[in-house]
Structures are given as structure tokens and as C-alpha cells.
């Protein structure tokens, strides 16, 4: 098997890996915001439930969570859903990452000085205007480095989709490596992750630079 | 009368910070509130601007009730919408400026009039530039707060408050976070506003300034108003022993 055939065979897996990556970000970034609001709720009970949720998401392996999402409906409710595999992966990843993002958002929001809220209140801004116009832009700038970390971890975590026998890039690499008794697919996989993360880091750095006009 | 506060009581966790304080401010008056740290002067200002809720007493602006006390002695605020309308009567300048760091100087001044008061952008722009000129900052309109000195930031904060055309402007120790060198430029613009008959309440530790600029001085200690009157009377010939002691300590 030549290098180009290997690349071609892994190509589709790369697309699947990218798909997991982008869909997870698409859902978990906003979902994290929701979780953060629940975590900061005035109601103790909502707060506690959210804390437990975050503890479970961060305290158990993502691999286990993926298995739970995929097999749970069958074992718990006897449901078998056709074509559910991919959805289970995206749900599992998004729900897990939203817990991490929620805590990053919370850290950012709690670091905003109280005076910003008071100034906005005196000037007559509504609660929503205060959040979206005054607080959020400052939070985004503050949390970018932590978000970058999380996004980079996500790139590598996509390989966990193999747990549900989903043929993303790394699963294919392992299969080809086994059948060809070759180490090359692993090198290709390593290069792929590295380039992907380099691109992530580069993009995030650009955003950070763009927000550098104030501190 | 612009502001009337009557029988204000406020406690934090059982600690009485304001004990039955009454304060009124007429149009064009400049009232300075002086007193030692912890005397409750900043809390009084925060209660007047609704940043803190009072436990009992009443507050009205321009004859409109904002808080009243019911027969059980509990303070009751008017509904949210009405309170928001009343909030438009006053502005507040903070000790730490609290400018929005991600907005340019011009946007800091223009944003609230445009997004909150829904005034036309062109008109607000004209006014913002006029205010910046008055604050001697017309060439810093595009700067960001982090590029300005503390004194400049505080002048922007004053312009931001004035852009909403308040009836009364509160200052919470406006120069306490500034170097002595920068204090002067901020006091100068407040003095200028006083000359223009802007109604103001200023919590300050700048005694000579308070004496020169105020129409009335209020001396507070331990949550009560100890003495109140014309600056020359309070500073020159105080009647209360506590006032004398405070001013003596200040001169040393």
C-alpha cells in the first residue's frame, strides 16, 4: 500500500473527525452558556443540580459517557434507534464539553469587576443589554486562552469516537496499520492532529490579537 | 427640590450604617458630604442612587416617590418601570471611574444616550464632542480607557454621566483613586460644573475643595449627620465637638 492510497483511505476519516469537531463546538459553546447560567442561578436547587451535572461530566471518562449515550436508551428503555450512532457521539461530546466551557465562562464572568455592572445600571442599561454589550465582550477576551486549551483537547479527543465503532480518522489509521503491519498510518494521524491543532492555535491567536486593542 | 431623602436607615448584617438620615438637595445646590471613613457617606450615596436598598425611609426625586415606608416601617420601592424612569434624573461618578474598557472614549459617552435613551446618533455625537471639549479631551475621542491617565478617565466618566442630561450628579470620592497631581484637573471640571449651577452631591476628602465649591457641607459620622450648613460655618466655626475634632485631625 503506497502512501497516497493510505492517505486516500484515511481521507474520509479525516472529514468525519472534522465533522465531530465542528459539530461539538457548534453545540457545546452555546450549551456551555446555558449551563453557566444554571450554575449561577439564584435558586439553590438549580445550582446544586448543575453542580452535580458538572461533577459527573468532568469526573467520569468521556469514553464511558459515549458508551452510556449510545447504549443507554437500549438498556434503560429498550429503545433501539436506527442511525443513532453518530447522534450519540455528537450528544456525548457536546454535553461533556459544555460542562468544561460553562466553568470557563463562569470564571470569566466572575472576574468582571462589580463596578462594570453598577456603571451600566446607573446609565440605565437593561439586564440583557448589560450582559451582551458590556460584560460578554470582556469575558470573551479574558477566557480565550482557556477556550483554546479546551478546543485543542477536543481535536485529540475526537479519536474517542472509535469507542462507538465510528470510523473517524484514528480508527481507520489503526485498522490500516494492523492490516498493512505498517507504522506509517500512525505517523499520518500524528501529523494530521498536529496540523489541525496548529491551525486552531493560529486562529485563536489571531482572535486574541484582534481583541488586543484594550486591556 | 430635586432630591429628598427622609429617615433613611440601612444595615449590613445587623450593623447599622445609616441611622435615620435626612437629606434634601435643591436645584443648583452643590452639597459636599465629608466625614471619616466608615461614617456612611458612600453608603448614603449608593442608597440615593439605588445601588443599595434602604431598610426604611423615603426617597423622592423631583417630587416623585421612589421609595416610601409603609405602616410596618418597611421600605417599599415603586415598580421597576417607574424606578427606571426616576433613575434618569441622576448620574453617578464612581471612585474607580468604571469606564467600559472595550469601548473608545467616544463610545463610552455615546452608547447609553443612543441605546438606552434612543436619541439620534448625530445629535448625541455633537453633544459628546461638546462634552469632551469641556473636559479638555477633544483630541482623545478615539482613545481607549487603558490609554488614558486616571484623571483623564475620570473626566471621561463625568462626560459620560453628563451625556444623559441628569438633573443631579453624584460623585463618590471622585479623586480618591488619583495621584495628587491628577486630582486638580478633575476638581477643576467639577468646579466648572458648579459655576454652571449643575446640581451636585459630592462625597469627598478634599477639604479645601469642598469649602470652596459647596453651597452646603454635610458632616457625617457613625451613620448620622452631625453638622450641616454653609461651608464657612462648618469649616470656619463648627458647633459640634466631633466636627472640630475631625477637622483638626485633617489639618495635621
JSON list of N, CA and C in Angstrom, two decimals, chain A residues 78-119:
[
{"chain": "A", "resi": 78, "resn": "UNK", "atom": "N", "xyz": [-35.16, 0.02, 26.50]},
{"chain": "A", "resi": 78, "resn": "UNK", "atom": "CA", "xyz": [-35.41, -0.95, 25.45]},
{"chain": "A", "resi": 78, "resn": "UNK", "atom": "C", "xyz": [-35.59, -0.32, 24.08]},
{"chain": "A", "resi": 79, "resn": "UNK", "atom": "N", "xyz": [-35.11, 0.92, 23.94]},
{"chain": "A", "resi": 79, "resn": "UNK", "atom": "CA", "xyz": [-35.26, 1.58, 22.65]},
{"chain": "A", "resi": 79, "resn": "UNK", "atom": "C", "xyz": [-34.07, 1.25, 21.76]},
{"chain": "A", "resi": 80, "resn": "UNK", "atom": "N", "xyz": [-34.32, 0.94, 20.49]},
{"chain": "A", "resi": 80, "resn": "UNK", "atom": "CA", "xyz": [-33.18, 0.89, 19.57]},
{"chain": "A", "resi": 80, "resn": "UNK", "atom": "C", "xyz": [-33.50, 1.83, 18.42]},
{"chain": "A", "resi": 81, "resn": "UNK", "atom": "N", "xyz": [-32.63, 2.81, 18.27]},
{"chain": "A", "resi": 81, "resn": "UNK", "atom": "CA", "xyz": [-32.88, 3.86, 17.29]},
{"chain": "A", "resi": 81, "resn": "UNK", "atom": "C", "xyz": [-31.94, 3.66, 16.12]},
{"chain": "A", "resi": 82, "resn": "UNK", "atom": "N", "xyz": [-32.49, 3.62, 14.95]},
{"chain": "A", "resi": 82, "resn": "UNK", "atom": "CA", "xyz": [-31.64, 3.43, 13.77]},
{"chain": "A", "resi": 82, "resn": "UNK", "atom": "C", "xyz": [-30.83, 4.69, 13.49]},
{"chain": "A", "resi": 83, "resn": "UNK", "atom": "N", "xyz": [-29.58, 4.47, 13.08]},
{"chain": "A", "resi": 83, "resn": "UNK", "atom": "CA", "xyz": [-28.73, 5.60, 12.71]},
{"chain": "A", "resi": 83, "resn": "UNK", "atom": "C", "xyz": [-28.42, 6.53, 13.86]},
{"chain": "A", "resi": 84, "resn": "UNK", "atom": "N", "xyz": [-28.48, 5.98, 15.05]},
{"chain": "A", "resi": 84, "resn": "UNK", "atom": "CA", "xyz": [-28.30, 6.81, 16.24]},
{"chain": "A", "resi": 84, "resn": "UNK", "atom": "C", "xyz": [-26.82, 7.01, 16.58]},
{"chain": "A", "resi": 85, "resn": "UNK", "atom": "N", "xyz": [-25.98, 6.15, 16.04]},
{"chain": "A", "resi": 85, "resn": "UNK", "atom": "CA", "xyz": [-24.57, 6.14, 16.41]},
{"chain": "A", "resi": 85, "resn": "UNK", "atom": "C", "xyz": [-23.94, 7.54, 16.36]},
{"chain": "A", "resi": 86, "resn": "UNK", "atom": "N", "xyz": [-24.07, 8.19, 15.22]},
{"chain": "A", "resi": 86, "resn": "UNK", "atom": "CA", "xyz": [-23.42, 9.49, 15.05]},
{"chain": "A", "resi": 86, "resn": "UNK", "atom": "C", "xyz": [-24.01, 10.53, 16.00]},
{"chain": "A", "resi": 87, "resn": "UNK", "atom": "N", "xyz": [-25.34, 10.49, 16.14]},
{"chain": "A", "resi": 87, "resn": "UNK", "atom": "CA", "xyz": [-26.00, 11.43, 17.05]},
{"chain": "A", "resi": 87, "resn": "UNK", "atom": "C", "xyz": [-25.50, 11.24, 18.48]},
{"chain": "A", "resi": 88, "resn": "UNK", "atom": "N", "xyz": [-25.35, 9.96, 18.88]},
{"chain": "A", "resi": 88, "resn": "UNK", "atom": "CA", "xyz": [-24.86, 9.68, 20.24]},
{"chain": "A", "resi": 88, "resn": "UNK", "atom": "C", "xyz": [-23.48, 10.27, 20.45]},
{"chain": "A", "resi": 89, "resn": "UNK", "atom": "N", "xyz": [-22.66, 10.19, 19.42]},
{"chain": "A", "resi": 89, "resn": "UNK", "atom": "CA", "xyz": [-21.30, 10.76, 19.53]},
{"chain": "A", "resi": 89, "resn": "UNK", "atom": "C", "xyz": [-21.38, 12.27, 19.74]},
{"chain": "A", "resi": 90, "resn": "UNK", "atom": "N", "xyz": [-22.18, 12.93, 18.91]},
{"chain": "A", "resi": 90, "resn": "UNK", "atom": "CA", "xyz": [-22.26, 14.40, 18.99]},
{"chain": "A", "resi": 90, "resn": "UNK", "atom": "C", "xyz": [-22.88, 14.82, 20.33]},
{"chain": "A", "resi": 91, "resn": "UNK", "atom": "N", "xyz": [-23.92, 14.11, 20.76]},
{"chain": "A", "resi": 91, "resn": "UNK", "atom": "CA", "xyz": [-24.53, 14.43, 22.06]},
{"chain": "A", "resi": 91, "resn": "UNK", "atom": "C", "xyz": [-23.50, 14.26, 23.17]},
{"chain": "A", "resi": 92, "resn": "UNK", "atom": "N", "xyz": [-22.85, 13.09, 23.16]},
{"chain": "A", "resi": 92, "resn": "UNK", "atom": "CA", "xyz": [-21.85, 12.80, 24.19]},
{"chain": "A", "resi": 92, "resn": "UNK", "atom": "C", "xyz": [-20.77, 13.86, 24.28]},
{"chain": "A", "resi": 93, "resn": "UNK", "atom": "N", "xyz": [-20.19, 14.20, 23.13]},
{"chain": "A", "resi": 93, "resn": "UNK", "atom": "CA", "xyz": [-19.14, 15.21, 23.11]},
{"chain": "A", "resi": 93, "resn": "UNK", "atom": "C", "xyz": [-19.66, 16.58, 23.56]},
{"chain": "A", "resi": 94, "resn": "UNK", "atom": "N", "xyz": [-20.80, 16.99, 23.01]},
{"chain": "A", "resi": 94, "resn": "UNK", "atom": "CA", "xyz": [-21.32, 18.34, 23.28]},
{"chain": "A", "resi": 94, "resn": "UNK", "atom": "C", "xyz": [-21.67, 18.51, 24.74]},
{"chain": "A", "resi": 95, "resn": "UNK", "atom": "N", "xyz": [-22.35, 17.52, 25.29]},
{"chain": "A", "resi": 95, "resn": "UNK", "atom": "CA", "xyz": [-22.78, 17.60, 26.68]},
{"chain": "A", "resi": 95, "resn": "UNK", "atom": "C", "xyz": [-21.56, 17.63, 27.60]},
{"chain": "A", "resi": 96, "resn": "UNK", "atom": "N", "xyz": [-20.56, 16.81, 27.26]},
{"chain": "A", "resi": 96, "resn": "UNK", "atom": "CA", "xyz": [-19.34, 16.78, 28.07]},
{"chain": "A", "resi": 96, "resn": "UNK", "atom": "C", "xyz": [-18.60, 18.12, 27.99]},
{"chain": "A", "resi": 97, "resn": "UNK", "atom": "N", "xyz": [-18.38, 18.60, 26.78]},
{"chain": "A", "resi": 97, "resn": "UNK", "atom": "CA", "xyz": [-17.59, 19.83, 26.63]},
{"chain": "A", "resi": 97, "resn": "UNK", "atom": "C", "xyz": [-18.32, 21.05, 27.17]},
{"chain": "A", "resi": 98, "resn": "UNK", "atom": "N", "xyz": [-19.65, 21.01, 27.13]},
{"chain": "A", "resi": 98, "resn": "UNK", "atom": "CA", "xyz": [-20.40, 22.17, 27.64]},
{"chain": "A", "resi": 98, "resn": "UNK", "atom": "C", "xyz": [-20.13, 22.37, 29.13]},
{"chain": "A", "resi": 99, "resn": "UNK", "atom": "N", "xyz": [-19.89, 21.28, 29.86]},
{"chain": "A", "resi": 99, "resn": "UNK", "atom": "CA", "xyz": [-19.59, 21.41, 31.29]},
{"chain": "A", "resi": 99, "resn": "UNK", "atom": "C", "xyz": [-18.28, 22.15, 31.50]},
{"chain": "A", "resi": 100, "resn": "UNK", "atom": "N", "xyz": [-17.27, 21.80, 30.68]},
{"chain": "A", "resi": 100, "resn": "UNK", "atom": "CA", "xyz": [-15.98, 22.50, 30.80]},
{"chain": "A", "resi": 100, "resn": "UNK", "atom": "C", "xyz": [-16.13, 23.97, 30.39]},
{"chain": "A", "resi": 101, "resn": "UNK", "atom": "N", "xyz": [-16.82, 24.20, 29.27]},
{"chain": "A", "resi": 101, "resn": "UNK", "atom": "CA", "xyz": [-16.99, 25.58, 28.82]},
{"chain": "A", "resi": 101, "resn": "UNK", "atom": "C", "xyz": [-17.76, 26.41, 29.85]},
{"chain": "A", "resi": 102, "resn": "UNK", "atom": "N", "xyz": [-18.77, 25.79, 30.46]},
{"chain": "A", "resi": 102, "resn": "UNK", "atom": "CA", "xyz": [-19.56, 26.51, 31.46]},
{"chain": "A", "resi": 102, "resn": "UNK", "atom": "C", "xyz": [-18.67, 27.03, 32.57]},
{"chain": "A", "resi": 103, "resn": "UNK", "atom": "N", "xyz": [-17.74, 26.18, 33.02]},
{"chain": "A", "resi": 103, "resn": "UNK", "atom": "CA", "xyz": [-16.87, 26.61, 34.11]},
{"chain": "A", "resi": 103, "resn": "UNK", "atom": "C", "xyz": [-15.88, 27.68, 33.65]},
{"chain": "A", "resi": 104, "resn": "UNK", "atom": "N", "xyz": [-15.46, 27.59, 32.40]},
{"chain": "A", "resi": 104, "resn": "UNK", "atom": "CA", "xyz": [-14.58, 28.64, 31.87]},
{"chain": "A", "resi": 104, "resn": "UNK", "atom": "C", "xyz": [-15.34, 29.96, 31.80]},
{"chain": "A", "resi": 105, "resn": "UNK", "atom": "N", "xyz": [-16.58, 29.91, 31.29]},
{"chain": "A", "resi": 105, "resn": "UNK", "atom": "CA", "xyz": [-17.39, 31.14, 31.21]},
{"chain": "A", "resi": 105, "resn": "UNK", "atom": "C", "xyz": [-17.59, 31.73, 32.60]},
{"chain": "A", "resi": 106, "resn": "UNK", "atom": "N", "xyz": [-17.88, 30.83, 33.55]},
{"chain": "A", "resi": 106, "resn": "UNK", "atom": "CA", "xyz": [-18.16, 31.30, 34.90]},
{"chain": "A", "resi": 106, "resn": "UNK", "atom": "C", "xyz": [-16.94, 32.02, 35.48]},
{"chain": "A", "resi": 107, "resn": "UNK", "atom": "N", "xyz": [-15.78, 31.41, 35.26]},
{"chain": "A", "resi": 107, "resn": "UNK", "atom": "CA", "xyz": [-14.56, 32.05, 35.73]},
{"chain": "A", "resi": 107, "resn": "UNK", "atom": "C", "xyz": [-14.42, 33.45, 35.15]},
{"chain": "A", "resi": 108, "resn": "UNK", "atom": "N", "xyz": [-14.71, 33.58, 33.85]},
{"chain": "A", "resi": 108, "resn": "UNK", "atom": "CA", "xyz": [-14.61, 34.88, 33.19]},
{"chain": "A", "resi": 108, "resn": "UNK", "atom": "C", "xyz": [-15.60, 35.87, 33.75]},
{"chain": "A", "resi": 109, "resn": "UNK", "atom": "N", "xyz": [-16.83, 35.44, 33.90]},
{"chain": "A", "resi": 109, "resn": "UNK", "atom": "CA", "xyz": [-17.88, 36.35, 34.36]},
{"chain": "A", "resi": 109, "resn": "UNK", "atom": "C", "xyz": [-17.62, 36.82, 35.78]},
{"chain": "A", "resi": 110, "resn": "UNK", "atom": "N", "xyz": [-17.13, 35.90, 36.61]},
{"chain": "A", "resi": 110, "resn": "UNK", "atom": "CA", "xyz": [-16.90, 36.29, 38.00]},
{"chain": "A", "resi": 110, "resn": "UNK", "atom": "C", "xyz": [-15.68, 37.18, 38.15]},
{"chain": "A", "resi": 111, "resn": "UNK", "atom": "N", "xyz": [-14.86, 37.24, 37.10]},
{"chain": "A", "resi": 111, "resn": "UNK", "atom": "CA", "xyz": [-13.67, 38.10, 37.17]},
{"chain": "A", "resi": 111, "resn": "UNK", "atom": "C", "xyz": [-13.99, 39.53, 36.74]},
{"chain": "A", "resi": 112, "resn": "UNK", "atom": "N", "xyz": [-15.17, 39.77, 36.20]},
{"chain": "A", "resi": 112, "resn": "UNK", "atom": "CA", "xyz": [-15.52, 41.13, 35.79]},
{"chain": "A", "resi": 112, "resn": "UNK", "atom": "C", "xyz": [-15.84, 41.96, 37.04]},
{"chain": "A", "resi": 113, "resn": "UNK", "atom": "N", "xyz": [-15.19, 43.11, 37.20]},
{"chain": "A", "resi": 113, "resn": "UNK", "atom": "CA", "xyz": [-15.42, 43.90, 38.42]},
{"chain": "A", "resi": 113, "resn": "UNK", "atom": "C", "xyz": [-16.89, 44.31, 38.57]},
{"chain": "A", "resi": 114, "resn": "UNK", "atom": "N", "xyz": [-17.33, 44.34, 39.82]},
{"chain": "A", "resi": 114, "resn": "UNK", "atom": "CA", "xyz": [-18.72, 44.70, 40.12]},
{"chain": "A", "resi": 114, "resn": "UNK", "atom": "C", "xyz": [-19.06, 46.10, 39.58]},
{"chain": "A", "resi": 115, "resn": "UNK", "atom": "N", "xyz": [-18.03, 46.94, 39.56]},
{"chain": "A", "resi": 115, "resn": "UNK", "atom": "CA", "xyz": [-18.23, 48.32, 39.10]},
{"chain": "A", "resi": 115, "resn": "UNK", "atom": "C", "xyz": [-18.77, 48.42, 37.69]},
{"chain": "A", "resi": 116, "resn": "UNK", "atom": "N", "xyz": [-18.46, 47.42, 36.85]},
{"chain": "A", "resi": 116, "resn": "UNK", "atom": "CA", "xyz": [-18.97, 47.43, 35.48]},
{"chain": "A", "resi": 116, "resn": "UNK", "atom": "C", "xyz": [-20.49, 47.29, 35.47]},
{"chain": "A", "resi": 117, "resn": "UNK", "atom": "N", "xyz": [-20.99, 46.41, 36.34]},
{"chain": "A", "resi": 117, "resn": "UNK", "atom": "CA", "xyz": [-22.45, 46.23, 36.43]},
{"chain": "A", "resi": 117, "resn": "UNK", "atom": "C", "xyz": [-23.10, 47.49, 36.99]},
{"chain": "A", "resi": 118, "resn": "UNK", "atom": "N", "xyz": [-22.44, 48.06, 38.01]},
{"chain": "A", "resi": 118, "resn": "UNK", "atom": "CA", "xyz": [-23.04, 49.24, 38.65]},
{"chain": "A", "resi": 118, "resn": "UNK", "atom": "C", "xyz": [-23.06, 50.42, 37.69]},
{"chain": "A", "resi": 119, "resn": "UNK", "atom": "N", "xyz": [-21.97, 50.61, 36.93]},
{"chain": "A", "resi": 119, "resn": "UNK", "atom": "CA", "xyz": [-21.93, 51.70, 35.97]},
{"chain": "A", "resi": 119, "resn": "UNK", "atom": "C", "xyz": [-23.05, 51.52, 34.94]}
]
